[in-house]
C-alpha cells in the first residue's frame, strides 16, 4: 500500500547465539498482528525485524560450534528468516547487523555523537555479563551474579564512554511529556525510578574481542553491541540519510515492541543516544511479558525450549497465533501449556467461531440454494446483532493501538457468542418449512456477521480468515476495514463450505 498515514513498528533483533524459540515467535507474532491490522485500516506500514549478530556472546557461540562468526551468523540468521513463512509473518524488511548498510549507519551515528562531544575515551573497570551483554554496578549484583542470574566477569579496559549522565534530566522531562512512551505502566515506573536513581556514563566500546563494528578512526575498538543493535531501527530506514527516503517517511517509529528484559536499553539508552545525535526518539516502547513452558522457565539445562516448527506442526499456524494473543493480557507473564492450547483451539476456535461459520454456511449450501440469501425487513434481534457487529471496529481499534490484543479478541468473541445465541433462538432450520422468507433474513444477518468477524480476525488468524472470506465469496480487494460497511450481495453464489477450525484430537496413546 502506498497511501495512508505511515506506521513504523519493529521487533527486537534476535541474537543469533541460539535457535528461534517461542519467546522470539511471540514478539514477532504480536508485531505481525499489529502490522496487518494497521494495513487493513489503511495505514502505510513498515514492519521491521532482523538479527543481532555482533558481540562477545555470538563470537563465543560461533567458536563453540567450530565456525567462523560470519558463517555461523549466516546459518542462524537464516533460521530466523524462516519464521516468516512458518508463522505467516508479513515483515517488510529484515535487517542483519552484519549488513553493510547497517555497519555504515552505525559508524555514521558514532561519528555524529563524537562530533557533538557525546563520546570520550576513558578507562572502564567494572562487572560485565556476556549473556546479557550488559554492564552492572557492584550494588546491582545479587550473590555475585547479575540481577538476571547471569554470570558476570570483572572487566578493565580502555573504552569509549557515552555521556549518559548528562541526559538524566532530559530523559525524565521526556517521559513526563510523553506519558505513552513506555507501556505498560508498571514498566514505566520501573524505568523512571531507575533514571531518577542517577545515571552513569556508559561504556560504548570494547577492545577485548573483535566481532563487531570497528570504531571509526580507532579500529582496535568495536562498538558496544547494544549501541550497534539499537541503531538497526534507523539504519534500516537508510540513516544517515535523514532528509529524504524511508527515514523521512517513517521515523520516529510508532512502536518498538520488546520483551520486559530489554526495556532499559530501549527506554533509557536508546532515546539518550538519539537525543544526543539530535534525532527524534521513538513514540512508544511496549514491553510484553515472558512465557514459561508447562510451568517452568525455559532453559538449556531443562531442554524445554520449544522450537516454533514444533508448535506449528502440532497445532497449526493460526491456532498458535491466536493462542499467543488471546491467552494472556498482553504485557503480563504467562504459561504455555498443551492443555491451555487445546482448550483455546477446541472451545474458542472450533466450537465458538468455527461452528458458527460452519453451521450457517452448510445450512445455506444445503437448504438455501448455495447463495447469499435475500433478506426481508429486519426485526429487532436482527438489528441488534448487526449493530453489534458494525460497532466492533471502533471498539477494537483502540485495543490494537494500545497493544491490548487479548481485549480486542474478547470483544470479537463477544459478538460470536451473541451470534451463536441468535442462531439458537431464531432456529432457521425450523423456519425452513414455516416461514422461508424469515429464514432468508436470519441467514443473511448471520452471513453478514460472519463476514464482519472474518474481516476483523484477519490480523490474528490470516489463513483461516482468508478461507472463510473465500467461502463468503468476498473478493480480495473487499477485505480491508473500509469494506466493513458494505453488504454481501444477495444472490451471489457461495462455494461449498469446508471447516476452517478443526478440533484438536489427542493422538491415541501408543505403547
Ligand atoms: N538482541 C537483543 C535485542 C536487541 S534489539 C535492538 C535480544 N535478543 S534476544 O534474542 O535475546 O531476545 C529477543 C526477544 O525475545 C526479547 O524481546 C525477549 O524478551 C524475547 N524473549 C526471550 N525469551 C522469552 C520468553 N521466554 N518469553 C517471551 N519472550 C521472550 O535481547
Coordinates of C-alpha atoms and ligand atoms in Angstrom, one line a residue:
X1 CA 0.0 0.0 0.0
X2 CA 1.4 3.4 -0.9
X3 CA -1.2 5.9 0.6
X4 CA -2.2 6.3 4.2
X5 CA -0.5 7.7 7.3
X6 CA 2.8 5.9 7.9
X7 CA 3.1 3.4 10.8
X8 CA 6.5 2.0 11.6
X9 CA 6.9 -0.9 14.0
X10 CA 9.8 -3.1 15.0
X11 CA 10.6 -6.3 16.8
X12 CA 13.9 -6.5 18.7
X13 CA 16.6 -8.0 16.5
X14 CA 17.3 -11.5 17.7
X15 CA 20.6 -12.8 19.0
X16 CA 21.9 -15.5 16.7
X17 CA 23.6 -17.4 19.5
X18 CA 20.5 -19.6 19.8
X19 CA 17.9 -21.1 17.5
X20 CA 14.5 -19.4 17.5
X21 CA 12.0 -20.4 20.2
X22 CA 8.5 -19.4 21.3
X23 CA 9.8 -16.3 23.1
X24 CA 11.1 -14.9 19.8
X25 CA 8.0 -16.1 18.0
X26 CA 5.8 -14.3 20.5
X27 CA 7.2 -10.8 19.8
X28 CA 7.2 -11.4 16.1
X29 CA 3.6 -12.7 16.0
X30 CA 2.3 -9.8 18.1
X31 CA 4.0 -7.3 15.8
X32 CA 2.7 -9.1 12.8
X33 CA -0.9 -8.9 14.0
X34 CA -0.5 -5.2 14.6
X35 CA 1.2 -4.6 11.2
X36 CA -1.7 -6.5 9.5
X37 CA -4.3 -4.6 11.5
X38 CA -2.8 -1.2 10.5
X39 CA -2.5 -2.2 6.8
X40 CA -6.2 -3.3 6.8
X41 CA -7.0 0.0 8.5
X42 CA -5.4 1.9 5.6
X43 CA -2.1 2.8 7.2
X44 CA 1.2 2.7 5.2
X45 CA 3.1 0.2 7.3
X46 CA 6.7 -0.6 7.6
X47 CA 7.3 -3.6 9.7
X48 CA 11.0 -4.5 10.5
X49 CA 12.6 -7.5 12.1
X50 CA 16.1 -9.0 11.9
X51 CA 19.1 -10.4 13.7
X52 CA 21.6 -9.1 16.2
X53 CA 24.9 -10.7 15.1
X54 CA 27.8 -9.0 16.8
X55 CA 29.3 -9.2 20.3
X56 CA 31.1 -11.5 22.6
X57 CA 28.2 -13.8 23.1
X58 CA 27.8 -14.6 19.4
X59 CA 31.6 -14.8 19.0
X60 CA 31.7 -17.4 21.8
X61 CA 28.8 -19.4 20.3
X62 CA 30.5 -19.5 16.9
X63 CA 33.7 -20.7 18.4
X64 CA 31.8 -23.4 20.3
X65 CA 30.2 -24.5 17.1
X66 CA 33.7 -24.6 15.5
X67 CA 32.7 -22.0 12.9
X68 CA 33.9 -18.5 11.9
X69 CA 31.5 -15.9 13.2
X70 CA 30.2 -14.8 9.8
X71 CA 29.3 -18.3 8.6
X72 CA 27.8 -19.1 12.0
X73 CA 25.7 -15.9 11.8
X74 CA 24.6 -16.7 8.2
X75 CA 23.3 -20.0 9.3
X76 CA 21.4 -19.0 12.4
X77 CA 20.1 -15.7 10.8
X78 CA 18.5 -17.9 8.1
X79 CA 16.6 -19.8 10.7
X80 CA 15.1 -16.5 12.0
X81 CA 14.2 -15.6 8.4
X82 CA 12.3 -18.8 8.0
X83 CA 10.0 -17.8 10.8
X84 CA 8.4 -15.6 8.2
X85 CA 6.9 -18.5 6.2
X86 CA 6.4 -20.7 9.2
X87 CA 4.3 -18.2 11.2
X88 CA 2.9 -16.2 8.3
X89 CA 4.8 -13.1 9.1
X90 CA 4.4 -10.0 6.9
X91 CA 7.6 -8.1 7.7
X92 CA 8.6 -5.6 5.0
X93 CA 12.3 -5.7 5.8
X94 CA 14.8 -8.0 7.6
X95 CA 18.0 -6.3 8.8
X96 CA 21.2 -8.0 9.9
X97 CA 23.7 -6.1 11.9
X98 CA 26.4 -7.6 9.6
X99 CA 24.7 -5.9 6.6
X100 CA 26.9 -3.3 5.0
X101 CA 24.0 -0.7 5.2
X102 CA 23.9 -1.2 8.9
X103 CA 27.6 -1.0 9.6
X104 CA 27.8 2.2 7.6
X105 CA 24.9 3.6 9.6
X106 CA 26.4 2.7 13.0
X107 CA 29.7 4.3 12.1
X108 CA 27.9 7.5 10.9
X109 CA 25.9 7.6 14.2
X110 CA 29.2 7.1 16.2
X111 CA 30.8 10.0 14.3
X112 CA 27.8 12.2 14.8
X113 CA 27.9 11.5 18.6
X114 CA 31.7 12.2 18.6
X115 CA 31.2 15.4 16.7
X116 CA 28.7 16.6 19.3
X117 CA 31.2 15.7 22.1
X118 CA 29.0 12.9 23.5
X119 CA 31.7 10.3 23.5
X120 CA 35.1 10.4 25.2
X121 CA 37.9 7.9 25.8
X122 CA 38.3 6.6 29.3
X123 CA 39.1 3.5 31.3
X124 CA 36.5 1.0 32.3
X125 CA 36.6 -1.1 35.4
X126 CA 33.5 -3.0 36.3
X127 CA 31.3 -6.0 36.0
X128 CA 30.1 -7.3 32.7
X129 CA 27.7 -10.1 31.8
X130 CA 28.3 -11.7 28.4
X131 CA 24.9 -13.4 28.5
X132 CA 23.1 -10.1 29.0
X133 CA 25.7 -8.1 27.1
X134 CA 25.3 -5.6 29.9
X135 CA 27.4 -3.8 32.5
X136 CA 26.4 -3.9 36.1
X137 CA 27.1 -1.8 39.2
X138 CA 28.6 -3.6 42.2
X139 CA 25.4 -2.7 44.1
X140 CA 23.2 -4.4 41.5
X141 CA 24.8 -7.8 41.9
X142 CA 22.9 -10.5 43.8
X143 CA 25.0 -13.2 45.4
X144 CA 27.9 -12.4 42.9
X145 CA 25.7 -12.6 39.9
X146 CA 23.8 -10.2 37.6
X147 CA 20.2 -9.4 38.7
X148 CA 19.1 -11.6 35.8
X149 CA 21.0 -14.6 37.3
X150 CA 23.7 -14.4 34.6
X151 CA 27.4 -14.8 35.5
X152 CA 29.5 -11.6 35.5
X153 CA 33.2 -11.1 34.9
X154 CA 35.4 -8.2 36.1
X155 CA 36.5 -6.2 33.1
X156 CA 39.2 -3.5 32.9
X157 CA 40.0 -1.9 29.6
X158 CA 40.3 1.3 27.7
X159 CA 36.8 2.2 26.5
X160 CA 34.9 5.0 24.9
X161 CA 32.2 6.3 27.1
X162 CA 28.9 7.9 26.2
X163 CA 27.9 10.9 28.4
X164 CA 24.7 9.3 29.6
X165 CA 24.8 11.1 32.9
X166 CA 24.3 14.4 31.1
X167 CA 20.9 13.1 29.8
X168 CA 19.2 12.2 33.1
X169 CA 17.1 15.4 33.4
X170 CA 16.2 15.5 29.7
X171 CA 15.1 11.9 29.8
X172 CA 12.9 12.5 32.9
X173 CA 11.3 15.5 31.1
X174 CA 10.8 13.4 28.0
X175 CA 9.0 10.7 30.0
X176 CA 6.9 13.3 31.7
X177 CA 5.8 14.9 28.4
X178 CA 5.2 11.6 26.8
X179 CA 3.1 9.5 29.1
X180 CA 2.5 6.8 26.5
X181 CA 6.2 6.4 25.7
X182 CA 6.6 3.3 27.9
X183 CA 3.8 0.7 28.4
X184 CA 2.5 -1.0 30.4
X185 CA 2.5 1.4 33.3
X186 CA 4.5 -0.8 35.7
X187 CA 7.4 -0.8 33.2
X188 CA 7.2 2.9 33.0
X189 CA 7.5 3.3 36.8
X190 CA 10.5 0.9 36.7
X191 CA 12.3 3.0 34.1
X192 CA 11.5 6.3 35.7
X193 CA 12.8 5.2 39.1
X194 CA 16.0 3.8 37.5
X195 CA 16.7 7.1 35.8
X196 CA 15.8 9.1 38.9
X197 CA 18.3 7.0 40.8
X198 CA 21.1 8.6 38.8
X199 CA 22.8 7.7 35.5
X200 CA 26.5 7.0 35.0
X201 CA 28.3 7.4 31.7
X202 CA 28.0 4.3 29.6
X203 CA 30.9 2.3 28.1
X204 CA 30.2 2.1 24.4
X205 CA 33.2 0.3 23.0
X206 CA 35.2 -2.9 23.7
X207 CA 38.7 -3.9 23.0
X208 CA 38.9 -7.5 24.3
X209 CA 37.4 -9.1 21.2
X210 CA 36.9 -8.0 17.6
X211 CA 33.5 -9.3 16.4
X212 CA 31.7 -6.0 16.0
X213 CA 31.6 -2.8 14.1
X214 CA 35.0 -1.1 14.2
X215 CA 35.1 2.3 15.9
X216 CA 35.7 4.9 13.2
X217 CA 39.3 6.1 13.4
X218 CA 40.2 3.7 16.2
X219 CA 39.6 0.1 14.9
X220 CA 41.1 -1.7 17.8
X221 CA 37.8 -0.9 19.5
X222 CA 34.5 -2.4 18.4
X223 CA 31.2 -0.6 19.1
X224 CA 29.3 -1.9 22.2
X225 CA 26.8 -4.4 20.9
X226 CA 23.7 -2.5 22.2
X227 CA 24.7 0.8 20.5
X228 CA 25.2 -1.3 17.4
X229 CA 22.0 -3.2 17.7
X230 CA 19.7 -0.3 18.7
X231 CA 20.8 1.6 15.7
X232 CA 19.2 -1.0 13.4
X233 CA 15.9 0.8 13.8
X234 CA 17.2 3.7 11.9
X235 CA 19.9 2.1 9.7
X236 CA 17.1 0.0 8.1
X237 CA 15.5 3.3 7.1
X238 CA 18.6 4.5 5.3
X239 CA 20.2 6.5 8.1
X240 CA 22.5 8.6 7.9
X241 CA 20.2 9.9 5.1
X242 CA 17.6 11.7 7.1
X243 CA 16.2 14.3 4.8
X244 CA 14.6 12.1 2.3
X245 CA 13.6 8.4 1.7
X246 CA 12.4 6.0 4.3
X247 CA 13.8 7.8 7.3
X248 CA 12.0 11.0 6.4
X249 CA 8.7 9.0 5.9
X250 CA 8.8 6.5 8.9
X251 CA 11.0 7.9 11.7
X252 CA 10.2 8.3 14.6
X253 CA 9.0 4.8 15.0
X254 CA 5.4 4.4 16.2
X255 CA 6.3 1.3 18.2
X256 CA 9.3 -0.7 19.3
X257 CA 7.9 -4.0 20.7
X258 CA 10.2 -5.6 23.2
X259 CA 10.3 -8.2 26.0
X260 CA 10.4 -6.8 29.6
X261 CA 14.0 -7.8 30.0
X262 CA 15.3 -5.2 27.5
X263 CA 13.3 -2.2 28.5
X264 CA 16.2 -0.3 30.0
X265 CA 18.1 -0.4 26.7
X266 CA 15.1 0.8 24.7
X267 CA 13.7 3.4 27.1
X268 CA 16.9 4.8 28.6
X269 CA 20.0 4.3 26.4
X270 CA 18.2 4.5 23.0
X271 CA 16.4 7.8 23.5
X272 CA 19.5 9.2 25.1
X273 CA 21.7 8.2 22.1
X274 CA 19.1 9.7 19.7
X275 CA 18.6 12.9 21.5
X276 CA 22.4 13.3 21.8
X277 CA 22.6 13.0 18.0
X278 CA 19.7 15.4 17.7
X279 CA 17.4 12.7 16.3
X280 CA 13.8 12.2 17.5
X281 CA 13.2 9.4 20.0
X282 CA 10.6 6.7 19.1
X283 CA 7.0 7.3 20.0
X284 CA 6.4 4.2 22.1
X285 CA 8.0 1.1 23.6
X286 CA 5.8 -1.7 24.7
X287 CA 7.3 -4.4 26.9
X288 CA 5.5 -7.7 26.9
X289 CA 5.8 -10.5 29.5
X290 CA 7.6 -13.8 29.4
X291 CA 6.3 -17.3 28.8
X292 CA 7.1 -20.3 30.9
X293 CA 6.6 -23.7 29.5
X294 CA 4.3 -26.1 31.4
X295 CA 5.0 -24.1 34.5
X296 CA 8.8 -24.0 34.1
X297 CA 11.3 -21.3 33.0
X298 CA 12.8 -22.2 29.6
X299 CA 16.4 -23.1 29.9
X300 CA 19.1 -25.1 28.2
X301 CA 19.6 -27.4 31.1
X302 CA 15.8 -28.3 31.2
X303 CA 15.9 -28.6 27.4
X304 CA 12.4 -27.2 27.2
X305 CA 12.9 -24.5 24.5
X306 CA 10.0 -25.1 22.1
X307 CA 11.0 -24.5 18.5
X308 CA 8.2 -22.7 16.6
X309 CA 8.3 -25.5 13.9
X310 CA 7.2 -28.0 16.5
X311 CA 4.2 -25.8 17.6
X312 CA 3.1 -25.1 14.1
X313 CA 3.2 -28.7 13.0
X314 CA 1.3 -29.9 16.1
X315 CA -1.4 -27.2 16.3
X316 CA -1.4 -25.2 13.1
X317 CA -0.2 -21.7 12.5
X318 CA -3.4 -19.8 13.2
X319 CA -4.1 -21.7 16.4
X320 CA -0.6 -20.8 17.7
X321 CA -1.0 -17.1 16.7
X322 CA -4.5 -17.0 18.3
X323 CA -3.3 -18.7 21.5
X324 CA -0.4 -16.3 21.9
X325 CA -2.5 -13.2 21.6
X326 CA -5.6 -14.4 23.5
X327 CA -4.2 -16.4 26.4
X328 CA -2.5 -13.6 28.3
X329 CA -3.3 -9.9 28.9
X330 CA -0.5 -8.5 26.6
X331 CA 2.2 -7.2 29.0
X332 CA 1.8 -10.0 31.6
X333 CA 3.7 -13.2 32.0
X334 CA 2.1 -16.5 31.3
X335 CA 2.4 -20.2 30.9
X336 CA 2.4 -22.1 27.6
X337 CA 0.8 -25.5 28.2
X338 CA -0.6 -28.1 25.9
X339 CA -3.8 -28.2 27.9
X340 CA -4.4 -24.5 27.6
X341 CA -3.6 -24.6 23.9
X342 CA -6.0 -27.4 23.2
X343 CA -8.6 -25.6 25.3
X344 CA -8.4 -22.5 23.2
X345 CA -8.4 -24.5 19.9
X346 CA -11.4 -26.6 20.8
X347 CA -13.5 -24.0 22.6
X348 CA -12.8 -20.6 21.1
X349 CA -11.8 -21.6 17.5
X350 CA -13.6 -24.9 16.8
X351 CA -16.8 -24.6 19.0
X352 CA -17.5 -20.9 19.0
X353 CA -16.2 -19.4 15.8
X354 CA -15.8 -22.5 13.6
X355 CA -19.1 -23.9 14.4
X356 CA -21.0 -20.7 13.8
X357 CA -19.5 -20.3 10.4
X358 CA -19.9 -24.0 9.5
X359 CA -23.5 -24.4 10.6
X360 CA -24.6 -21.2 8.8
X361 CA -22.7 -21.9 5.6
X362 CA -23.6 -25.5 5.3
X363 CA -27.2 -24.8 6.0
X364 CA -27.2 -22.2 3.2
X365 CA -25.4 -24.7 1.0
X366 CA -27.9 -27.4 1.5
X367 CA -31.2 -25.5 2.1
X368 CA -30.9 -22.0 0.7
X369 CA -29.7 -22.5 -2.9
X370 CA -26.0 -22.1 -2.1
X371 CA -26.1 -18.4 -2.5
X372 CA -26.2 -15.2 -0.3
X373 CA -29.9 -15.1 0.9
X374 CA -32.2 -12.2 0.1
X375 CA -33.2 -10.6 3.4
X376 CA -36.7 -9.1 4.1
X377 CA -37.5 -6.5 6.7
X378 CA -35.3 -6.7 9.8
X379 CA -36.8 -7.5 13.2
X380 CA -35.4 -6.1 16.5
X381 CA -33.0 -9.0 17.2
X382 CA -31.6 -8.8 13.6
X383 CA -30.9 -5.1 14.0
X384 CA -29.3 -5.6 17.4
X385 CA -26.9 -8.2 16.2
X386 CA -26.0 -6.3 13.0
X387 CA -25.4 -3.2 15.2
X388 CA -23.1 -5.2 17.5
X389 CA -21.1 -6.4 14.5
X390 CA -20.7 -3.0 12.9
X391 CA -19.7 -1.3 16.2
X392 CA -16.8 -3.8 16.6
X393 CA -14.1 -1.8 14.6
X394 CA -14.4 1.4 16.6
X395 CA -14.0 -0.6 19.8
X396 CA -11.3 -3.0 18.6
X397 CA -9.2 -0.2 17.0
X398 CA -8.1 1.4 20.3
X399 CA -7.3 -2.0 21.7
X400 CA -4.8 -2.6 18.8
X401 CA -3.5 0.9 19.1
X402 CA -2.7 0.2 22.7
X403 CA -1.5 -3.4 22.1
X404 CA -4.4 -4.9 24.1
X405 CA -4.7 -7.8 21.7
X406 CA -6.5 -10.1 24.2
X407 CA -9.1 -7.5 24.8
X408 CA -9.7 -6.9 21.1
X409 CA -10.3 -10.7 20.7
X410 CA -12.6 -10.8 23.7
X411 CA -14.8 -8.1 22.1
X412 CA -14.9 -10.0 18.8
X413 CA -15.7 -13.3 20.5
X414 CA -18.4 -11.5 22.4
X415 CA -20.2 -10.9 19.1
X416 CA -19.5 -14.6 18.0
X417 CA -21.2 -15.7 21.3
X418 CA -24.2 -13.4 20.6
X419 CA -24.4 -14.8 17.0
X420 CA -24.5 -18.3 18.3
X421 CA -27.3 -17.4 20.7
X422 CA -29.1 -15.8 17.9
X423 CA -28.9 -19.0 15.7
X424 CA -30.4 -21.0 18.6
X425 CA -33.1 -18.5 19.3
X426 CA -34.1 -17.9 15.6
X427 CA -33.8 -21.6 14.7
X428 CA -33.5 -21.2 10.9
X429 CA -33.9 -24.9 10.4
X430 CA -37.4 -24.7 11.8
X431 CA -38.3 -21.6 9.7
X432 CA -37.5 -23.6 6.5
X433 CA -40.9 -25.1 6.4
X434 CA -42.9 -22.4 8.3
X435 CA -41.5 -19.1 7.0
X436 CA -38.8 -19.4 4.3
X437 CA -38.7 -15.6 3.9
X438 CA -37.9 -15.1 7.5
X439 CA -35.3 -17.9 7.3
X440 CA -33.6 -16.0 4.5
X441 CA -33.5 -12.8 6.6
X442 CA -32.0 -14.7 9.6
X443 CA -29.4 -16.4 7.4
X444 CA -28.5 -13.1 5.7
X445 CA -27.9 -11.4 9.1
X446 CA -25.7 -14.4 10.1
X447 CA -23.5 -14.3 7.0
X448 CA -23.1 -10.6 7.4
X449 CA -21.9 -11.1 11.0
X450 CA -19.6 -13.9 9.9
X451 CA -18.2 -11.6 7.2
X452 CA -17.5 -8.8 9.8
X453 CA -15.8 -11.2 12.1
X454 CA -13.8 -12.8 9.4
X455 CA -12.5 -9.4 8.2
X456 CA -11.6 -8.3 11.7
X457 CA -9.8 -11.5 12.7
X458 CA -7.5 -11.4 9.6
X459 CA -4.6 -9.9 11.6
X460 CA -4.6 -12.7 14.1
X461 CA -5.6 -15.8 12.1
X462 CA -4.9 -14.8 8.5
X463 CA -5.1 -18.2 6.9
X464 CA -8.5 -19.2 8.4
X465 CA -9.9 -15.8 7.8
X466 CA -8.9 -15.9 4.1
X467 CA -10.5 -19.3 3.7
X468 CA -13.7 -18.1 5.3
X469 CA -13.8 -14.9 3.2
X470 CA -13.4 -17.2 0.1
X471 CA -16.4 -19.2 1.3
X472 CA -18.4 -15.9 1.5
X473 CA -17.2 -15.0 -2.0
X474 CA -15.7 -11.7 -0.7
X475 CA -13.2 -10.5 -3.3
X476 CA -9.6 -9.9 -2.2
X477 CA -10.0 -6.1 -2.6
X478 CA -13.1 -6.0 -0.4
X479 CA -11.4 -7.4 2.7
X480 CA -10.0 -4.1 4.2
X481 CA -11.7 -2.4 7.1
X482 CA -13.1 0.3 4.8
X483 CA -15.2 -2.5 3.2
X484 CA -16.9 -3.4 6.6
X485 CA -19.8 -1.0 5.9
X486 CA -20.6 -2.7 2.6
X487 CA -23.0 -5.6 2.5
X488 CA -22.9 -9.0 0.8
X489 CA -24.9 -9.0 -2.4
X490 CA -28.0 -11.3 -2.2
X491 CA -27.9 -14.0 -4.9
X492 CA -24.1 -14.2 -5.0
X493 CA -23.2 -17.9 -5.4
X494 CA -21.3 -19.4 -2.5
X495 CA -18.9 -22.3 -2.8
X496 CA -19.3 -25.5 -0.9
X497 CA -18.1 -24.8 2.7
X498 CA -15.4 -26.7 4.5
X499 CA -14.5 -26.3 8.2
X500 CA -11.7 -23.7 8.9
X501 CA -11.0 -24.5 12.5
X502 CA -10.6 -28.3 13.0
X503 CA -10.9 -29.6 16.6
X504 CA -7.7 -30.8 18.2
X505 CA -8.0 -34.5 18.8
X506 CA -5.3 -36.1 21.1
X507 CA -3.4 -38.8 19.3
X508 CA -4.3 -42.2 20.7
X509 CA -1.8 -43.4 23.2
X510 CA 0.5 -46.0 21.6
X511 CA 2.6 -48.2 23.8
Ligands
LIG1 N1 19.5 -8.9 20.7 C1 18.7 -8.4 21.7 C2 17.7 -7.3 21.3 C3 18.3 -6.2 20.5 S1 17.1 -5.1 20.0 C4 17.9 -3.7 19.5 C5 17.9 -9.5 22.4 N2 17.8 -10.6 21.7 S2 17.1 -12.0 22.3 O1 17.1 -12.9 21.2 O2 17.8 -12.4 23.4 O3 15.7 -11.7 22.7 C6 14.7 -11.1 21.8 C7 13.4 -11.0 22.4 O4 12.8 -12.3 22.8 C8 13.3 -10.2 23.7 O5 12.3 -9.2 23.5 C9 12.9 -11.2 24.7 O6 12.1 -10.6 25.7 C10 12.2 -12.2 24.0 N3 12.1 -13.4 24.7 C11 13.1 -14.3 25.0 N4 12.7 -15.3 25.8 C12 11.3 -15.1 26.1 C13 10.3 -15.8 26.8 N5 10.6 -16.9 27.4 N6 9.1 -15.3 26.7 C14 8.7 -14.2 26.0 N7 9.7 -13.5 25.3 C15 11.0 -13.9 25.5 O7 17.5 -9.3 23.6

